[in-house]
PDB file of C-alpha atoms and ligand atoms in Angstrom:
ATOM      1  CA  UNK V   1      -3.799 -72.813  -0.987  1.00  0.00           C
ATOM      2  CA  UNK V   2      -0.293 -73.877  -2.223  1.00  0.00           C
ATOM      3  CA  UNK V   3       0.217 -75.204  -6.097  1.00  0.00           C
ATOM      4  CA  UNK V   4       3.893 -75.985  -7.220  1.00  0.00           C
ATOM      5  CA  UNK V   5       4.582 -74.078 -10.269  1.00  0.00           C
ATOM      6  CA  UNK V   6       6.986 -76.337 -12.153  1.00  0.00           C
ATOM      7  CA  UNK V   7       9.421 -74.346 -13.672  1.00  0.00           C
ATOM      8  CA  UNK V   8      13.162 -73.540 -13.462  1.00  0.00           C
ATOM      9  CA  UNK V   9      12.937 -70.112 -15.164  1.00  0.00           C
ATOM     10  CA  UNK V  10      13.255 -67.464 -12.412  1.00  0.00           C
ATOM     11  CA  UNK V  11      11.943 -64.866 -14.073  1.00  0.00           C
ATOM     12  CA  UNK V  12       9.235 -66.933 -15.058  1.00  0.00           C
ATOM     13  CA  UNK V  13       8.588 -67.604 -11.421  1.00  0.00           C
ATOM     14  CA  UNK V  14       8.465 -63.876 -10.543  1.00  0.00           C
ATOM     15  CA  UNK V  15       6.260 -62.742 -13.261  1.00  0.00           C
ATOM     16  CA  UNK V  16       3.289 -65.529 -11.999  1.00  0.00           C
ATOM     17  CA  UNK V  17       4.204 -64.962  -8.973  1.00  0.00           C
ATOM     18  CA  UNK V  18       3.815 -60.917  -8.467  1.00  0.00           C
ATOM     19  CA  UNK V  19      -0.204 -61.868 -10.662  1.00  0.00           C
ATOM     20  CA  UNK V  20      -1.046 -63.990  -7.937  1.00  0.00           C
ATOM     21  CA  UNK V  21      -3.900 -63.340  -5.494  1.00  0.00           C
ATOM     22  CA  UNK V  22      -2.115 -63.587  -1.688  1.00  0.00           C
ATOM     23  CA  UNK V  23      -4.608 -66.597  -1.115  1.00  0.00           C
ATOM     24  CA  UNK V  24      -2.134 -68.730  -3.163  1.00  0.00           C
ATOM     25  CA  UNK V  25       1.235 -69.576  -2.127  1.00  0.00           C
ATOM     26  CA  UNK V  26       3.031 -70.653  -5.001  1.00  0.00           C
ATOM     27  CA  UNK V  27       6.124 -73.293  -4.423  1.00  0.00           C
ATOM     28  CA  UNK V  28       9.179 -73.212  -6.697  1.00  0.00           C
ATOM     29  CA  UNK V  29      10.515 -76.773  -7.961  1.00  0.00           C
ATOM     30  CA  UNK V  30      13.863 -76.170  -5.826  1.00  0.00           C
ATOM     31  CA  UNK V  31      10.849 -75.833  -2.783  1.00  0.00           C
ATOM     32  CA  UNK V  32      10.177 -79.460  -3.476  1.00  0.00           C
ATOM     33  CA  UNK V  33      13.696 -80.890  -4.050  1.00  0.00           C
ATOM     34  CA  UNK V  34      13.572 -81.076  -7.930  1.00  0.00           C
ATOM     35  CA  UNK V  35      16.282 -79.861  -9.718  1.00  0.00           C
ATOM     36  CA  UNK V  36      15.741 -82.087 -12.773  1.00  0.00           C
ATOM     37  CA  UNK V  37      16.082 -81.158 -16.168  1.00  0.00           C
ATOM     38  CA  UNK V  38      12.290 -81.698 -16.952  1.00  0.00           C
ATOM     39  CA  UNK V  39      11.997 -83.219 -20.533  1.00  0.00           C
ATOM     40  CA  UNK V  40      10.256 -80.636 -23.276  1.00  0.00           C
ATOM     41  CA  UNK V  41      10.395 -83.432 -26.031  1.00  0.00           C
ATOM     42  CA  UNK V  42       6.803 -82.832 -27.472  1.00  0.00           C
ATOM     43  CA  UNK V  43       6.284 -81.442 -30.519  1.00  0.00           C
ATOM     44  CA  UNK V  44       3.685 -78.848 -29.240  1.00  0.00           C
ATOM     45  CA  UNK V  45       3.695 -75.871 -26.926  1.00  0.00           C
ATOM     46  CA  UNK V  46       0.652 -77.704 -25.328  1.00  0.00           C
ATOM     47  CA  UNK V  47       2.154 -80.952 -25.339  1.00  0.00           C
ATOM     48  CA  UNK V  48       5.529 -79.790 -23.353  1.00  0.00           C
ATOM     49  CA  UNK V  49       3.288 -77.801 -20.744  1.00  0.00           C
ATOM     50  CA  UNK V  50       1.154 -81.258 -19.950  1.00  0.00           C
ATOM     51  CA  UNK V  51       4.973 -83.299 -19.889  1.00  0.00           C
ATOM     52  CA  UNK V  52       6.238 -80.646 -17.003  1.00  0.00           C
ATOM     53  CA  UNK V  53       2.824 -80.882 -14.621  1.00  0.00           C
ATOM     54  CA  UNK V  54       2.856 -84.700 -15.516  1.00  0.00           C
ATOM     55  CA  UNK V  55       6.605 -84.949 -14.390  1.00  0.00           C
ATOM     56  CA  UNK V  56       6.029 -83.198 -10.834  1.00  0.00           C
ATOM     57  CA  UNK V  57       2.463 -85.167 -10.481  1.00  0.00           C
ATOM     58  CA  UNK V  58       4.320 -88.472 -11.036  1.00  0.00           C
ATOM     59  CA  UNK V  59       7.546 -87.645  -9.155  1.00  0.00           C
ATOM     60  CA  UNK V  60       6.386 -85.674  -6.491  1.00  0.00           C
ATOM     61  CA  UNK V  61       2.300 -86.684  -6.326  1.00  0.00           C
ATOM     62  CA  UNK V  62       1.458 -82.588  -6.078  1.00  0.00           C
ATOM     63  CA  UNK V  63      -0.862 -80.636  -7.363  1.00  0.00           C
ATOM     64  CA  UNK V  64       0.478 -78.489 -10.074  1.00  0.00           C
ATOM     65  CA  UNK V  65       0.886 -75.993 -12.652  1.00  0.00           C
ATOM     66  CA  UNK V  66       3.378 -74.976 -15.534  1.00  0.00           C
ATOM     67  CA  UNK V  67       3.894 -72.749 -18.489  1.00  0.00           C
ATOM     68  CA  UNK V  68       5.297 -73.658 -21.818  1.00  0.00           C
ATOM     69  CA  UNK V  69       5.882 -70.433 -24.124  1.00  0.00           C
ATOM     70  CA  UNK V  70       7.100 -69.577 -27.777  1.00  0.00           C
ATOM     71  CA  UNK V  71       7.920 -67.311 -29.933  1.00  0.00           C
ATOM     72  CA  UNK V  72       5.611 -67.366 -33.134  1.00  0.00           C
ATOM     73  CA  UNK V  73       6.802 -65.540 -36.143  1.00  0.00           C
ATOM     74  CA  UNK V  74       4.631 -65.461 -39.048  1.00  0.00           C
ATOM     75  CA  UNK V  75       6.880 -65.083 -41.999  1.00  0.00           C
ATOM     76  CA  UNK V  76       9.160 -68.197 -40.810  1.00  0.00           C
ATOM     77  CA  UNK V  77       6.402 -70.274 -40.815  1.00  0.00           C
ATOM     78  CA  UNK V  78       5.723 -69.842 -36.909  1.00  0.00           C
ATOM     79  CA  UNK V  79       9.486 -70.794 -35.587  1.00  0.00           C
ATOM     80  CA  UNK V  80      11.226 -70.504 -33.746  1.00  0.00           C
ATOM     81  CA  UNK V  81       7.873 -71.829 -31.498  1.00  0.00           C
ATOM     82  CA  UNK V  82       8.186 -74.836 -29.984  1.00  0.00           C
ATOM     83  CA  UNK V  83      11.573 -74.737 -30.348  1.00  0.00           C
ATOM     84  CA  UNK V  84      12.056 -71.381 -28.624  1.00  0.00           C
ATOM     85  CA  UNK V  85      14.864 -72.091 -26.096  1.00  0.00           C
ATOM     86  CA  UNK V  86      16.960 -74.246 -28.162  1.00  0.00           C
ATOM     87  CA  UNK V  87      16.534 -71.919 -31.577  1.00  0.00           C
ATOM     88  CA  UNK V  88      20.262 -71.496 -31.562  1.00  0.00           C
ATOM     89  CA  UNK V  89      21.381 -75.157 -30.987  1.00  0.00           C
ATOM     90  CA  UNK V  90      23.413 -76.659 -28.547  1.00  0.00           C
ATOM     91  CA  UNK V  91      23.818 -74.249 -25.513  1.00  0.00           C
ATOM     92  CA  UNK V  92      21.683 -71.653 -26.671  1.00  0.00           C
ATOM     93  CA  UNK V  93      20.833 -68.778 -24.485  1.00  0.00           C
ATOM     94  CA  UNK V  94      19.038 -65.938 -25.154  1.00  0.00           C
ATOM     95  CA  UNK V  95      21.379 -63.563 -26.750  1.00  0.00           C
ATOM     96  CA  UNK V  96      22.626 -66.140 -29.006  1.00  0.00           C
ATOM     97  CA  UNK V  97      18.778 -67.304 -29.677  1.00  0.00           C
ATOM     98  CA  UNK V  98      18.093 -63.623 -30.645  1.00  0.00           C
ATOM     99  CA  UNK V  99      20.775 -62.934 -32.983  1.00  0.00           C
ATOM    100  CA  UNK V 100      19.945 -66.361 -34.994  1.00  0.00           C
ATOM    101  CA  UNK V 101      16.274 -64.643 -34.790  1.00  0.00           C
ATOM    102  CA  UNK V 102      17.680 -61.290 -36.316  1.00  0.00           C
ATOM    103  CA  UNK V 103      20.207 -63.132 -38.758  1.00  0.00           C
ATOM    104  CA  UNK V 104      17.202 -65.183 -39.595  1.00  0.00           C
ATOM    105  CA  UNK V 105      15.301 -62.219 -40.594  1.00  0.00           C
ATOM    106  CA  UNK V 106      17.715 -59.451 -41.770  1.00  0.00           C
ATOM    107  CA  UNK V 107      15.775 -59.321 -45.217  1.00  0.00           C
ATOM    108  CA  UNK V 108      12.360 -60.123 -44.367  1.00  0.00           C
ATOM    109  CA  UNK V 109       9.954 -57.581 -44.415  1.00  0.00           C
ATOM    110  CA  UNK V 110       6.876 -58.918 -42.764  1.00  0.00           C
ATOM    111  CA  UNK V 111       8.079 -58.303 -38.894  1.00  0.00           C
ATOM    112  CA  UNK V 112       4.886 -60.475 -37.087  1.00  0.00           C
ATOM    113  CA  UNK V 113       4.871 -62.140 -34.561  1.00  0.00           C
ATOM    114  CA  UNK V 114       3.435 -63.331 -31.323  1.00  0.00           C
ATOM    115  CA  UNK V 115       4.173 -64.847 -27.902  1.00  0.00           C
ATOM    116  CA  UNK V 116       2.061 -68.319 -27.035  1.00  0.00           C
ATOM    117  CA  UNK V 117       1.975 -69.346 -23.509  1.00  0.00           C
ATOM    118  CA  UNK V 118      -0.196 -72.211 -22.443  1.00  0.00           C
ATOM    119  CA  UNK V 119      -0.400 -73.094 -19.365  1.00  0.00           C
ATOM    120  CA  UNK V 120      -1.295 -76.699 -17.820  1.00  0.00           C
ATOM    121  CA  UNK V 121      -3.183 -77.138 -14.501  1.00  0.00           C
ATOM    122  CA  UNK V 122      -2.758 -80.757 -12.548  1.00  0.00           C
ATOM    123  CA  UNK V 123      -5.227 -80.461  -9.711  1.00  0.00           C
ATOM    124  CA  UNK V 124      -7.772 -82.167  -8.465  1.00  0.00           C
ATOM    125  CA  UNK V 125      -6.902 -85.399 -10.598  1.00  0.00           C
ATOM    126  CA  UNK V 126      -8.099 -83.202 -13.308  1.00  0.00           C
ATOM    127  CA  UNK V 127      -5.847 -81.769 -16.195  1.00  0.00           C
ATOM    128  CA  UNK V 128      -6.513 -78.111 -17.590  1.00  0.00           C
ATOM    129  CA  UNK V 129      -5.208 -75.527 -19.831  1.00  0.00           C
ATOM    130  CA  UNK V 130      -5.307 -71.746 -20.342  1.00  0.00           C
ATOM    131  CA  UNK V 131      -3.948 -70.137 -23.494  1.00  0.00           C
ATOM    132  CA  UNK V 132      -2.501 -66.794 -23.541  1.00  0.00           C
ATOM    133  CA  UNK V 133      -1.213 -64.891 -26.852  1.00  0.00           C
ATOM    134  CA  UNK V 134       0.338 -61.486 -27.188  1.00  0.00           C
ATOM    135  CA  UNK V 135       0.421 -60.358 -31.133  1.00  0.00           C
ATOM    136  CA  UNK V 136       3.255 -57.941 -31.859  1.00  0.00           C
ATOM    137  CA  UNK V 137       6.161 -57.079 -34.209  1.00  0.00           C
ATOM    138  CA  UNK V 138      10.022 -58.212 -33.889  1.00  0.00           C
ATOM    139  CA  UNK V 139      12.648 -55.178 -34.306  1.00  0.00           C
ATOM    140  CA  UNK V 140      16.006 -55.103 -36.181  1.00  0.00           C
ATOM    141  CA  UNK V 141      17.469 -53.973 -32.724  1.00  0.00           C
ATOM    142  CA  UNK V 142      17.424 -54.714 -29.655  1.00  0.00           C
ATOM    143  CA  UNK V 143      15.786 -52.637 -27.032  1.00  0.00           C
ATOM    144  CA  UNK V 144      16.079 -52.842 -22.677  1.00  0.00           C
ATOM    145  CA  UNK V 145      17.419 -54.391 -20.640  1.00  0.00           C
ATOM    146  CA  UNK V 146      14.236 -55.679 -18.305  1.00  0.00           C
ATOM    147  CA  UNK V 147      12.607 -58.675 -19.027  1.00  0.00           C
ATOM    148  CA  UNK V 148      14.572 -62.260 -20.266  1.00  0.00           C
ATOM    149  CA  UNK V 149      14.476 -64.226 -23.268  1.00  0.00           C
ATOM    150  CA  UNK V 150      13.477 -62.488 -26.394  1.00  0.00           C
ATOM    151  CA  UNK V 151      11.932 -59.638 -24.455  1.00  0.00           C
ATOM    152  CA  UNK V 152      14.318 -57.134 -26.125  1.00  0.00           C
ATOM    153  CA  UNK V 153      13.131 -57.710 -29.635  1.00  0.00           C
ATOM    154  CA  UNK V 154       9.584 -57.413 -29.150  1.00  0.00           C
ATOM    155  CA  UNK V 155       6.788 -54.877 -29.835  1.00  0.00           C
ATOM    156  CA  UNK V 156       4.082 -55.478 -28.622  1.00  0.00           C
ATOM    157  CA  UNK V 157       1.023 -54.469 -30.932  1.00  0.00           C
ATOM    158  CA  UNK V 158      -0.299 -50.639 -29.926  1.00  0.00           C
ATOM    159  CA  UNK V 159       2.535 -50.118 -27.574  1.00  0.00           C
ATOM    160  CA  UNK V 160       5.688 -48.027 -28.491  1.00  0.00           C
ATOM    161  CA  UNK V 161       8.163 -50.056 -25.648  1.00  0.00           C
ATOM    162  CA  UNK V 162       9.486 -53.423 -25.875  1.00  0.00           C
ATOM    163  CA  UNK V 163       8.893 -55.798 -23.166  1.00  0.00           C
ATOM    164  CA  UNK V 164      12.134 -55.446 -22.135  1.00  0.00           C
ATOM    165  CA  UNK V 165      11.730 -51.685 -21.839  1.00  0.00           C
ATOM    166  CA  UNK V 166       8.113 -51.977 -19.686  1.00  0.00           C
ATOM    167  CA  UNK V 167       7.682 -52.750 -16.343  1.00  0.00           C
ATOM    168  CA  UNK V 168       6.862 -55.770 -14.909  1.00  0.00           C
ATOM    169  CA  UNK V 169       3.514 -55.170 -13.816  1.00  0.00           C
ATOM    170  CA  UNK V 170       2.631 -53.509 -17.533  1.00  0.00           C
ATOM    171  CA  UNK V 171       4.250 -56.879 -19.269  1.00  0.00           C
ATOM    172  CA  UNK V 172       2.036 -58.670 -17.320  1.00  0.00           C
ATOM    173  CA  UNK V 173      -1.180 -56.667 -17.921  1.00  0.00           C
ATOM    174  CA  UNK V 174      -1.184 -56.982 -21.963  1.00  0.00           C
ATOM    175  CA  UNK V 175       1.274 -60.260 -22.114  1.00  0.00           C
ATOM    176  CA  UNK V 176       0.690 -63.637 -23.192  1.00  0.00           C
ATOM    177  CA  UNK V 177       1.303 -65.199 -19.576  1.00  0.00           C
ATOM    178  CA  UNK V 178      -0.599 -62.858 -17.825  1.00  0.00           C
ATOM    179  CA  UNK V 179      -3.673 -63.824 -20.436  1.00  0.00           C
ATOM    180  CA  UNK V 180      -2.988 -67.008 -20.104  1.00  0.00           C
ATOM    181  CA  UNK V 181      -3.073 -66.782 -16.018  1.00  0.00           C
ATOM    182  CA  UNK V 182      -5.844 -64.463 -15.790  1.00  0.00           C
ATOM    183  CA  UNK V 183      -7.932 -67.432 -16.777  1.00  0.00           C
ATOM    184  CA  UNK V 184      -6.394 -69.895 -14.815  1.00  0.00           C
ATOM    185  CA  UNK V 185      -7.407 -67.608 -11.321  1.00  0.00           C
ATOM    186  CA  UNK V 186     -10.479 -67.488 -13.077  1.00  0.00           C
ATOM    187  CA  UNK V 187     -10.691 -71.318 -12.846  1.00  0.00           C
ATOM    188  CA  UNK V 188     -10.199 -70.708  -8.965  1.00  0.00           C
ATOM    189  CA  UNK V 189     -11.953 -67.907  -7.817  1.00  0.00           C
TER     190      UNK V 189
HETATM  191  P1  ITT L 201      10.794 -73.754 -17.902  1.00  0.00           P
HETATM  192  O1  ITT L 201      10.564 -74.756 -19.012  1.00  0.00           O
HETATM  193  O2  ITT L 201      11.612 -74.281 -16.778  1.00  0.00           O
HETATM  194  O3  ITT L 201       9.503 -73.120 -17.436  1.00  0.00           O
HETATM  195  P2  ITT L 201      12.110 -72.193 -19.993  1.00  0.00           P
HETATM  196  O4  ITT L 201      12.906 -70.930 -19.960  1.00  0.00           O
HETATM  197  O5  ITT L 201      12.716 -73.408 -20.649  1.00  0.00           O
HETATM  198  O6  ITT L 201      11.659 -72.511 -18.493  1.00  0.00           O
HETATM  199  P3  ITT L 201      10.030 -72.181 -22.034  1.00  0.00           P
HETATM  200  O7  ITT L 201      10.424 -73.517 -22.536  1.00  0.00           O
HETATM  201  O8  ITT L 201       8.583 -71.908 -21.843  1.00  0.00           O
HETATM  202  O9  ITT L 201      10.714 -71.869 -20.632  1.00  0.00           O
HETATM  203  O10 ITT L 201      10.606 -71.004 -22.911  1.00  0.00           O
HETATM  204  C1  ITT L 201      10.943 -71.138 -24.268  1.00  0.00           C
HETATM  205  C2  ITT L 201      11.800 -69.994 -24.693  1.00  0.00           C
HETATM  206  O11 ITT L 201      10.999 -68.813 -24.818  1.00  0.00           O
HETATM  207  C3  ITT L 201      12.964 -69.628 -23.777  1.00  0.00           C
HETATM  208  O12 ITT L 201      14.071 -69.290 -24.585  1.00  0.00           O
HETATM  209  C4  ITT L 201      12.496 -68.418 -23.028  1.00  0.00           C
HETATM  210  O13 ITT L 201      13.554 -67.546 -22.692  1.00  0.00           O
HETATM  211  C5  ITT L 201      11.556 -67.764 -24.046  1.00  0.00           C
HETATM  212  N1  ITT L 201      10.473 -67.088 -23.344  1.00  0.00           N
HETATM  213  C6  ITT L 201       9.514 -67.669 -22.569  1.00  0.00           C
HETATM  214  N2  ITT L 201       8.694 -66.730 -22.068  1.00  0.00           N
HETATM  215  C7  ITT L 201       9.135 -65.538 -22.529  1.00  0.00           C
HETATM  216  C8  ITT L 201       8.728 -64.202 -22.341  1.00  0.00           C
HETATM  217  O14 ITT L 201       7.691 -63.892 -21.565  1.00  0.00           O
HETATM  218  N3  ITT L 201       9.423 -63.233 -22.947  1.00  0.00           N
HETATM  219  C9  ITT L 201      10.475 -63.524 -23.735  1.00  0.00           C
HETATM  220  N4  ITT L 201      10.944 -64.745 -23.956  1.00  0.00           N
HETATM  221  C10 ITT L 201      10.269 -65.764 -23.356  1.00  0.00           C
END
């Protein structure tokens, strides 16, 4: 079977793709021709996963999946969340989205946090989604170099590595999107 996954984030890409059961070929967006800048302008981590699949079903007519994740710190009222990619402002990237993060919490004391992904399924004229959340703490420091967005800062609960010092593979055994995919294969199998 193939299912589009509809996102631009190659790491992203890798990560679902190296859970995947070699029954399902996944396609990339550049795979279909779409190199749009998919609008994220819901309010919701839910809600933006539902605008991506919606985009590529109405563009494109496939079948599809795609993942919307945030960052979810408890002592800042849950941001950066939602608002994840574009914490920093204009031209954020990740460094610059972790040291706002860092700045942001130089004096706080309560470090938790967690990683939300949802993912939303498109198949089948039938809209699903699968929620995957990784609890954890965020460190004054950064640590590895593996990994991508604010990988470096976090601590995953029980573990003494970052996900930016783990491996793929063990990222994606106790990680939000791996939750969050485990029952989406679940939906297929
Ligand atoms: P697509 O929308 O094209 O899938 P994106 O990078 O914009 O790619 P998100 O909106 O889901 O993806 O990501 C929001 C932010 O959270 C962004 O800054 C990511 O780098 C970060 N992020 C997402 N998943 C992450 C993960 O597993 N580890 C660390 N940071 C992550």
């Amino acid at each position: 079977m193939k299912l589009v996954f509809a996102t631009h984030n190659l790491n992203k890409f890798k990560e679902v793709q190296s859970l995947l059961p070699s029954n399902i070929e996944l396609v990339s967006l550049s795979d279909i021709g779409c190199y749009d800048d998919i609008p994220e302008t819901a309010d919701t981590i839910q809600g933006n996963a539902l605008l991506k699949v919606a985009y590529v079903k109405e563009k494109y007519g496939l079948d599809c999946f795609a993942d919307d994740t945030g960052l979810e710190v408890r002592s800042l009222n849950n941001a950066p969340g939602v608002y994840s990619a574009r914490y920093s402002g204009p031209g954020a990237n990740a460094q610059s989205n972790i040291h706002k993060l860092l700045d942001n919490m130089s004096d706080i004391k309560d470090r938790a946090a967690r990683f939300k992904t949802v993912i939303a399924l498109d198949y089948n004229g039938k809209q699903l989604l699968f929620e995957g959340i990784c609890p954890g703490t965020i460190l004054s420091q950064q640590r590895g170099t593996k990994g991508f967005g604010y990988d470096p800062i976090f601590l995953p609960n029980g573990k003494n590595q970052t996900f930016a010092e783990m491996s793929l593979q063990e990222k994606s055994t106790i990680g939000h999107r791996g939750k969050a995919m485990q029952k989406l294969m679940a939906h297929f199998s």
